[in-house]
Coordinates of C-alpha atoms and ligand atoms in Angstrom, one line a residue:
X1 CA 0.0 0.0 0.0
X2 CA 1.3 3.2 -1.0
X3 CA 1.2 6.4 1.3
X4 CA -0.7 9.3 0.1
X5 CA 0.7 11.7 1.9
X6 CA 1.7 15.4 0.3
X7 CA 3.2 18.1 2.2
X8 CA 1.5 20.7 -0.5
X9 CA -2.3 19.0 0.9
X10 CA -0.9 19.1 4.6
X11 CA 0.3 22.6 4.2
X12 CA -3.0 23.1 2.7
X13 CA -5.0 21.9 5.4
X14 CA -3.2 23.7 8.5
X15 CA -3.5 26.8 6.5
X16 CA -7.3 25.9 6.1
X17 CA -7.5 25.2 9.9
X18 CA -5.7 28.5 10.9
X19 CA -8.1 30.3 8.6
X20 CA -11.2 28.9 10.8
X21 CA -9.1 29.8 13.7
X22 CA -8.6 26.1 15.0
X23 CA -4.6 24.5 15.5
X24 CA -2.7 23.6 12.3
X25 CA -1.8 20.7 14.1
X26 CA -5.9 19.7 14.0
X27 CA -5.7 20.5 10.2
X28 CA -3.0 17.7 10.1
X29 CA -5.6 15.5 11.8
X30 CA -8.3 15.9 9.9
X31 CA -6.0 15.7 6.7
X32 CA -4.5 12.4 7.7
X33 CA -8.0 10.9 8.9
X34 CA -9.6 11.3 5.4
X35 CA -6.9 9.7 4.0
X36 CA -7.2 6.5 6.2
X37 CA -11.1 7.2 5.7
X38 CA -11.1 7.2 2.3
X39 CA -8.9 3.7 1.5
X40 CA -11.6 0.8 2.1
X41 CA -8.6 -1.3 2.3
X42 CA -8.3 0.8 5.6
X43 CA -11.3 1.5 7.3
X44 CA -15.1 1.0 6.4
X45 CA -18.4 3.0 7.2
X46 CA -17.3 4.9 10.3
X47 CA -14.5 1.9 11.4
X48 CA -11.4 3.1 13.1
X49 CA -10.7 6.3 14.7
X50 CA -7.8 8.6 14.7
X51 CA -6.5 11.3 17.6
X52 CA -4.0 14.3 17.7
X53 CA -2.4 16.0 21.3
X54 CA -2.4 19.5 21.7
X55 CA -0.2 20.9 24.6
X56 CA 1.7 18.4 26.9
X57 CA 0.5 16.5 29.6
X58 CA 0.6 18.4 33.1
X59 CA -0.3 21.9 31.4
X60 CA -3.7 21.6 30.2
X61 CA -3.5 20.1 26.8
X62 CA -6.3 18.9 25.0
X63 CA -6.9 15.6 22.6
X64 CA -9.3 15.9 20.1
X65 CA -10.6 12.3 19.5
X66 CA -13.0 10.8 16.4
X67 CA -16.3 11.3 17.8
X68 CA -18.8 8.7 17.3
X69 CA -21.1 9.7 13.9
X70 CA -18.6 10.6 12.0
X71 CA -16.9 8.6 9.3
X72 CA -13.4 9.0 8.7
X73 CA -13.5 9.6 4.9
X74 CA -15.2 13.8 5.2
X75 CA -14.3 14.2 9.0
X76 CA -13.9 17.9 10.0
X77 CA -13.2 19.6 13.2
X78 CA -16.4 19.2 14.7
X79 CA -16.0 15.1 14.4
X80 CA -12.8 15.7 16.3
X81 CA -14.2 16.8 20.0
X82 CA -11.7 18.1 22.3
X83 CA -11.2 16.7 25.3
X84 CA -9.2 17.6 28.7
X85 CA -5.9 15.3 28.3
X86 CA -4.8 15.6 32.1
X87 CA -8.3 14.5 33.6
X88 CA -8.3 11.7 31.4
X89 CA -4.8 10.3 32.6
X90 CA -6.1 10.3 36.0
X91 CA -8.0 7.0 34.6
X92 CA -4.8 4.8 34.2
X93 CA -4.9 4.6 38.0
X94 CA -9.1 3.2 38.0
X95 CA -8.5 -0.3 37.5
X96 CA -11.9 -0.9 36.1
X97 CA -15.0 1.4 35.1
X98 CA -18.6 0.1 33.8
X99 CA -19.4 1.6 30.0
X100 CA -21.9 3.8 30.8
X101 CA -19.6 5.3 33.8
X102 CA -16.7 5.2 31.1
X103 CA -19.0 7.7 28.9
X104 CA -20.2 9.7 31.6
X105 CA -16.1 10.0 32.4
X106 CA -15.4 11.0 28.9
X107 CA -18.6 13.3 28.6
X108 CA -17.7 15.1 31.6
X109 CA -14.4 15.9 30.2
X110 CA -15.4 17.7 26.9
X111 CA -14.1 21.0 26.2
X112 CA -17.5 22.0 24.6
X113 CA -20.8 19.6 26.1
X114 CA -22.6 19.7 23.2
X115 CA -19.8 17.9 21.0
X116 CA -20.6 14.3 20.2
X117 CA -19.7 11.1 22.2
X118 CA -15.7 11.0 21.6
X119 CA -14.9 7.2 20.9
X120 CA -15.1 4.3 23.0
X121 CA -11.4 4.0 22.3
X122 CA -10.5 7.8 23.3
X123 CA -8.5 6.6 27.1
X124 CA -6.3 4.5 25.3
X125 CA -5.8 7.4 22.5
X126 CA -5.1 9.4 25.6
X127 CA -2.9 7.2 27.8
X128 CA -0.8 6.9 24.4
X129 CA 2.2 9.2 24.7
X130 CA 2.3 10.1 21.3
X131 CA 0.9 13.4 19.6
X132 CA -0.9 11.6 16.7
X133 CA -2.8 8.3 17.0
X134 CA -4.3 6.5 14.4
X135 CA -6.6 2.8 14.5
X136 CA -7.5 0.8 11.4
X137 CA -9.2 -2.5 10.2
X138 CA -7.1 -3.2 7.4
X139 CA -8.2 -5.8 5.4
X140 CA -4.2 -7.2 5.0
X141 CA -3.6 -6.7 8.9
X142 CA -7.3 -8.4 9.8
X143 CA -6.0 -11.6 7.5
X144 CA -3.3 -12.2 9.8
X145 CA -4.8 -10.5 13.1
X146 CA -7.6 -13.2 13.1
X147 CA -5.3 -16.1 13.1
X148 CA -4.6 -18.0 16.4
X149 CA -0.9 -17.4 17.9
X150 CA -0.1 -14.4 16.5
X151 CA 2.4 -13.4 19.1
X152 CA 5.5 -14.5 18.1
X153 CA 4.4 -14.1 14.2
X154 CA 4.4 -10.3 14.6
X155 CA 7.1 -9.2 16.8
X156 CA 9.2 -11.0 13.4
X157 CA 6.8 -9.5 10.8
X158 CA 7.2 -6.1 12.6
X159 CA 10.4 -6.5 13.3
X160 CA 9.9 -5.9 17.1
X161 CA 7.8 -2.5 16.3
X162 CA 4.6 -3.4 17.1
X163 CA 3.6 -4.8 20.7
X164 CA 0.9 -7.5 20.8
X165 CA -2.3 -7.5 22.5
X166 CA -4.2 -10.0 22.8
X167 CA -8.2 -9.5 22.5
X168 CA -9.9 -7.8 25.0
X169 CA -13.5 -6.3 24.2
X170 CA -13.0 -2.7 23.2
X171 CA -13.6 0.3 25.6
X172 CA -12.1 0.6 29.2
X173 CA -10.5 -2.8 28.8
X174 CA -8.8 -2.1 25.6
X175 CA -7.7 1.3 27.2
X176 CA -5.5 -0.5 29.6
X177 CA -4.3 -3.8 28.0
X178 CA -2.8 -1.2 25.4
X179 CA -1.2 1.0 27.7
X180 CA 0.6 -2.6 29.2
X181 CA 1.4 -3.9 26.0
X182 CA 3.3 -0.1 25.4
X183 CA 5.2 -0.1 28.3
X184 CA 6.1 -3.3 27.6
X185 CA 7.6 -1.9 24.7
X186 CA 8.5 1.7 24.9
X187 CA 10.0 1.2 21.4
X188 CA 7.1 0.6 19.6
X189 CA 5.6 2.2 17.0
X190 CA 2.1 0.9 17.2
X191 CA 0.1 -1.9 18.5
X192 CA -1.4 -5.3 16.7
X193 CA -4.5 -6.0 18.7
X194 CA -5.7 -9.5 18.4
X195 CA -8.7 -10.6 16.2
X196 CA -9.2 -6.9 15.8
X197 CA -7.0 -4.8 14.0
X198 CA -4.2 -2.0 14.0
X199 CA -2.7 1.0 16.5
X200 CA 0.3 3.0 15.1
X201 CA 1.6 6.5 16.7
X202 CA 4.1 8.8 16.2
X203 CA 5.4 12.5 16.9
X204 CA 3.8 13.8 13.3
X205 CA 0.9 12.9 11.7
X206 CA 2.9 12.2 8.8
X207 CA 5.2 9.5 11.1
X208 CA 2.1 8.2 12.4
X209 CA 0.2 7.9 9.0
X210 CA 3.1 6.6 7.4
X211 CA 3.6 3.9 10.4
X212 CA 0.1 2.4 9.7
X213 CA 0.8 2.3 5.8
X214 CA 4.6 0.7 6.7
X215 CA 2.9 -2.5 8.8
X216 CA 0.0 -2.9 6.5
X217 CA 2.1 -2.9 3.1
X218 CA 4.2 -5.7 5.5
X219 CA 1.1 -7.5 6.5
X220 CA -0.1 -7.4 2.3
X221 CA 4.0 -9.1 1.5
X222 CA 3.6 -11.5 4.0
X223 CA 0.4 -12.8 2.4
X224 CA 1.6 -12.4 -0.8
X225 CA 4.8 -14.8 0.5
X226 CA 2.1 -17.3 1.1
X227 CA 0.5 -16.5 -2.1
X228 CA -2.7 -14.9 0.0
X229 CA -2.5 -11.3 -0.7
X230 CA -6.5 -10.1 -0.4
X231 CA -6.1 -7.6 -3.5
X232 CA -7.7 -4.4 -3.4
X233 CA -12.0 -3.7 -3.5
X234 CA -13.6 -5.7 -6.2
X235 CA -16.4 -4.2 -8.4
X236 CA -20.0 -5.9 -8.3
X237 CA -20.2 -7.2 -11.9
X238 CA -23.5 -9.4 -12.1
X239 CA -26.7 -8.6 -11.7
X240 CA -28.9 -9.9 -8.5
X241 CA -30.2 -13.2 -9.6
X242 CA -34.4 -13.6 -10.1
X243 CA -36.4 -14.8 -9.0
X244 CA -34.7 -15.1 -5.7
X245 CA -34.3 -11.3 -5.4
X246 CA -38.1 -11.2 -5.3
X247 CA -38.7 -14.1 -3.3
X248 CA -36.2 -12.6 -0.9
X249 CA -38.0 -9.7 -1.0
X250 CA -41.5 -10.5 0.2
X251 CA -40.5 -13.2 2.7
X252 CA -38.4 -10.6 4.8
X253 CA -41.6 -7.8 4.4
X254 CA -43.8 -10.5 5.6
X255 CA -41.7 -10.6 8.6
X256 CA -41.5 -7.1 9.3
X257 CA -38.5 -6.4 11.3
X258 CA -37.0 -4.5 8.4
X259 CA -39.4 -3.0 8.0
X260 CA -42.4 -3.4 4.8
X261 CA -40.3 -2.5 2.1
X262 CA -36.8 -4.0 3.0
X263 CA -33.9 -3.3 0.8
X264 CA -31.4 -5.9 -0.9
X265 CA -28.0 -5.4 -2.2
X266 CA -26.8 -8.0 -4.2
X267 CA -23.1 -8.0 -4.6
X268 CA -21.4 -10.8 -6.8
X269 CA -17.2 -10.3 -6.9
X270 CA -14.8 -12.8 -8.1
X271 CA -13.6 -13.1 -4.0
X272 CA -17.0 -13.6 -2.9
X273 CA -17.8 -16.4 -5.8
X274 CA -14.8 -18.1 -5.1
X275 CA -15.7 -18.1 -1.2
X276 CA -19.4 -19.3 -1.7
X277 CA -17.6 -22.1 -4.1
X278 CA -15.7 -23.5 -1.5
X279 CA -16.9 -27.2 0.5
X280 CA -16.1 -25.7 3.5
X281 CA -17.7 -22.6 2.7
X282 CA -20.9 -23.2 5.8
X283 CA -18.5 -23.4 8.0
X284 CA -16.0 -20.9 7.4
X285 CA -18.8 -18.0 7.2
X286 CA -20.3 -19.2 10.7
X287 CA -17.0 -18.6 12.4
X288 CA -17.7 -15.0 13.0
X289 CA -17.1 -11.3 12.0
X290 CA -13.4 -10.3 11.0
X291 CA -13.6 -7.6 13.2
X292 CA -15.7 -7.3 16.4
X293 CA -17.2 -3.8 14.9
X294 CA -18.8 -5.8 11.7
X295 CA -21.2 -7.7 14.0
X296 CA -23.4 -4.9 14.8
X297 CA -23.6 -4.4 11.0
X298 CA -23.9 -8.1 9.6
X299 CA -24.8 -10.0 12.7
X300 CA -22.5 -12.6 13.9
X301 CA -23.2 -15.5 11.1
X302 CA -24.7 -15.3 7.8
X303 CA -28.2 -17.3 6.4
X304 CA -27.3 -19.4 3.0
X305 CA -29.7 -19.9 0.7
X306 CA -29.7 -21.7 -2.5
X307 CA -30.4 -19.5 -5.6
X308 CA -33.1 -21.6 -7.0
X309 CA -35.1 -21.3 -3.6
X310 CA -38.8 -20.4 -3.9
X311 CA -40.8 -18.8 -1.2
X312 CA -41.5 -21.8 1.0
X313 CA -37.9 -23.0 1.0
X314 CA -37.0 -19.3 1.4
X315 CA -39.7 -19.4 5.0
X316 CA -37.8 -22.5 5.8
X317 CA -34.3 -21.1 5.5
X318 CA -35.7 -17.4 7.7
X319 CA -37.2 -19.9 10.8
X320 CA -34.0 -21.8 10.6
X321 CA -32.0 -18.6 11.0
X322 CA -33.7 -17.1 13.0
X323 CA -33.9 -20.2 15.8
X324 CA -30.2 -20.6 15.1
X325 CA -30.3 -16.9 16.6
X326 CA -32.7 -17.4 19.5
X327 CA -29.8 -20.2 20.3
X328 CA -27.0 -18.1 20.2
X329 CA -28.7 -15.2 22.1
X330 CA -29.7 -17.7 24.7
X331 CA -26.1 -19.5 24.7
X332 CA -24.7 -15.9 25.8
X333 CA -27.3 -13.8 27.7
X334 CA -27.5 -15.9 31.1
X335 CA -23.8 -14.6 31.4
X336 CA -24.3 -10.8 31.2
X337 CA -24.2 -8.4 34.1
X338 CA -27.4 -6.5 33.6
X339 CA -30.7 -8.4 31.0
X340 CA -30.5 -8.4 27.7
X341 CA -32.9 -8.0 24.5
X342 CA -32.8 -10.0 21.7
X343 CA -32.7 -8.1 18.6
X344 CA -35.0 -9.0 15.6
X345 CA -33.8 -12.4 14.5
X346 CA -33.3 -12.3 11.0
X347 CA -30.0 -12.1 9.0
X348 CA -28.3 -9.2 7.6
X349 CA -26.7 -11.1 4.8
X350 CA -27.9 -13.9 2.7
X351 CA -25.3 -16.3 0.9
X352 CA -26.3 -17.5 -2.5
X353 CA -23.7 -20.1 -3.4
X354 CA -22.5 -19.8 -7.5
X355 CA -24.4 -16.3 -7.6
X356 CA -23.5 -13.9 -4.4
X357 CA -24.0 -12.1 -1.7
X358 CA -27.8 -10.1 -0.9
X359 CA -27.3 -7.2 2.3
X360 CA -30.2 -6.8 3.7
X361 CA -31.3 -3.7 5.8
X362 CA -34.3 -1.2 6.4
X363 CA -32.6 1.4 3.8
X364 CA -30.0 1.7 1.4
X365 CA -27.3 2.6 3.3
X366 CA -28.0 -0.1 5.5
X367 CA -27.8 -2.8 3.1
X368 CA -25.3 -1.3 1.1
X369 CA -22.9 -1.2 4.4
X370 CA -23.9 -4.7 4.6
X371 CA -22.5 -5.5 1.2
X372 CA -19.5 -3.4 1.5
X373 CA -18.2 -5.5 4.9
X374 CA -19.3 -8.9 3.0
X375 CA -17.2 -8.0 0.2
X376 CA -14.2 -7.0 1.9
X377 CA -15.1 -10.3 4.6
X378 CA -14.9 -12.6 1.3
X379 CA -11.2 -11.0 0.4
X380 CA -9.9 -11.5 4.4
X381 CA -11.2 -15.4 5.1
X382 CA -9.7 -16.3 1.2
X383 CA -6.1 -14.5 2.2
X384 CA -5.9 -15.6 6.1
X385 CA -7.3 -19.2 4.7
X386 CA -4.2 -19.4 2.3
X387 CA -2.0 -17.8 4.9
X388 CA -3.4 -20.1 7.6
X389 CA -6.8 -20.8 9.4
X390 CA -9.4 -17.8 9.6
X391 CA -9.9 -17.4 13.7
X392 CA -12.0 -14.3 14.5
X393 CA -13.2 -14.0 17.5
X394 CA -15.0 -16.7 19.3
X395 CA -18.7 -16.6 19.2
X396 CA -19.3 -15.6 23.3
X397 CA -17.4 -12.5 22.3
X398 CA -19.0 -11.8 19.6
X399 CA -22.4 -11.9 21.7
X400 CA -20.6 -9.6 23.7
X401 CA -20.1 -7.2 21.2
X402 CA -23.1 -7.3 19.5
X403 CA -25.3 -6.6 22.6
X404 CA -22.8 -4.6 24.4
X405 CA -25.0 -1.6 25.2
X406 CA -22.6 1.6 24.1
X407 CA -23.4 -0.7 20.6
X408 CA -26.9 -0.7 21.5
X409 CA -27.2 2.8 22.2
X410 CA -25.1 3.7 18.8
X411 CA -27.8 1.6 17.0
X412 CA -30.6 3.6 18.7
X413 CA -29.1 6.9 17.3
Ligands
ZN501 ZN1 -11.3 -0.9 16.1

């Protein structure tokens, strides 16, 4: 992957900030940010989130953090809320904080308290030393990030730059295992969390930037050594096939949880053929999202259907899916501190092996996000299945993402 950085657009951008009386350094930010934004191979539909320090610690500098609602690709300043840095830090000495006390923290410490939430990841952003932060779900680094014993693997990849951590849920957690894999290794440049994704920092927002494109071009060669390498974003290039579009269409309205006119977007690439082709293919799709994000967008296993289903086998395949659901909820939700609800049972993406893919959501955008993370899913199980054995998180996790309720209440919005 090549950077795309250009000191003429960073100039550019500081310039523009100073003009709007905000820091140059937040025009650097925001610069950066669309750049990662902007690369699918990088970051999807509001995935990942980026930070820059202003003023050192101990004299009442700020950090201005993604703030959830925003996507990276057209972030501007007001995505970027400003936070107090110094009453953040106080938090590496709280062992442990519940997620609605964690946003209440975080709330309590904007600069101006009608910005949006800042992320859920802003206190590990924070406890970072580093000026610029940036996070990713590359679809290279996911290839290799949802493998099992990884440890070893990329302290050689990385050549000792990046300091493991192994999965924890994101969010208070997450804010702490990072800080202890850093001092761990003061060295490091950035951090490979586990089944998840990508950290990288630096003193610029060009070194930082330029760190995350360094370990994901190193993630796409080792791939590539194993002849794996995921390729870039394929093009849709045949048409949704009927009548199954229509049968589709009328057995999900009948159900109503998405709503009486649900929408479909059928995607067909060469990845996703070749995916859907496989024996194993059943299996491999059931073993959960490539990043614990995607399951609030595609649910945590997919519904296959054959393309020459009518509408009773179509029925049959829904009440299958949706008891397989009722199971997993029911696995999961005995274990968690406070009750849970079970969202509407129905899938978010239907298989249809030889043709494609159909995302399924109330609107567009919602199935078209759906089709998106299925088409970049298809490109990271094919390269980490060459490279090794597609791990992602286990399924109690992913339960524990998907009903997490900072997820729930992001939903609601
Ligand atoms: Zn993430």
């Amino acid at each position: 992957m090549q950077s795309r950085w250009s000191d003429a657009e960073a100039a550019a951008a500081a310039e523009e900030a100073q003009r709007r009386n905000l820091p140059p350094l937040l025009g650097h930010r925001i610069y950066t940010s669309r750049l990662i934004g902007q690369d699918p191979d990088l970051v999807l539909h509001g995935g990942g989130n980026t930070s820059v320090k202003i003023g050192a610690p101990g004299t009442g500098g700020v950090i201005h953090v993604k703030g959830s609602g925003w996507d990276l690709a057209d972030i501007d300043a007001p995505g970027l809320p400003a936070l107090h840095l110094d009453a953040l830090l106080e938090a590496r000495d709280i062992p442990s904080m519940s997620d609605e006390a964690m946003v209440a923290f975080l709330r309590a410490n904007l600069l101006d308290p009608g910005a949006p939430n800042p992320s859920v990841e802003t206190l590990l952003h924070a406890f970072l030393p580093h000026a610029f932060v940036d996070h990713c779900h590359a679809t290279s680094i996911l290839a290799l990030a949802d493998q099992d014993g990884m440890e070893a693997e990329v302290a050689r990849l990385s050549g000792g730059r990046l300091a493991f951590v192994p999965y924890v849920m994101p969010g208070y957690d997450l804010s702490h295992a990072g800080l202890r894999a850093y001092l761990a290794n003061p060295a490091a440049e950035g951090l490979w969390l586990e089944k998840h994704g990508l950290f990288t920092f630096g003193a610029t927002a060009r070194e930082s930037y330029e760190r995350l494109i360094r370990h994901v071009t190193l993630a796409e060669e080792e791939l590539a050594r194993r002849g794996g390498a995921p390729g870039g974003p394929q093009p849709s290039d045949r048409a949704a096939p009927e009548p199954l579009a229509a049968v589709l269409h009328a057995a999900l309205a009948a159900r109503g949880a998405l709503g009486s006119d649900p929408r479909l977007d059928f995607r067909s690439t060469p990845a996703l053929r070749r995916l859907l082709s496989r024996d194993d293919c059943a299996e491999l799709v059931g073993r959960g999202t490539a990043t614990p994000d995607h399951v609030i967008r595609i649910k945590p296993f997919p519904l296959i259907l054959s393309a020459g289903a009518g509408r009773a086998e179509a029925d049959a395949a829904l009440d299958r899916y949706a008891a397989a659901y009722r199971a997993y909820f029911d696995r999961h939700a005995p274990r968690a501190a406070e009750p849970k609800t079970m969202l509407d049972p129905l899938p978010r993406a239907v298989l249809a092996p030889g043709e494609g893919i159909f995302g399924l959501g109330r609107t567009e955008k919602e199935a078209r996000i759906v089709g998106d993370l299925w088409e970049q899913t298809a490109r990271i199980v094919l390269a980490a299945e060459t490279w090794g054995r597609y791990a992602p998180i286990p399924e109690a996790d992913l339960f524990d993402m998907e009903y997490w309720s900072l997820e729930q209440a992001k939903l609601a919005r």
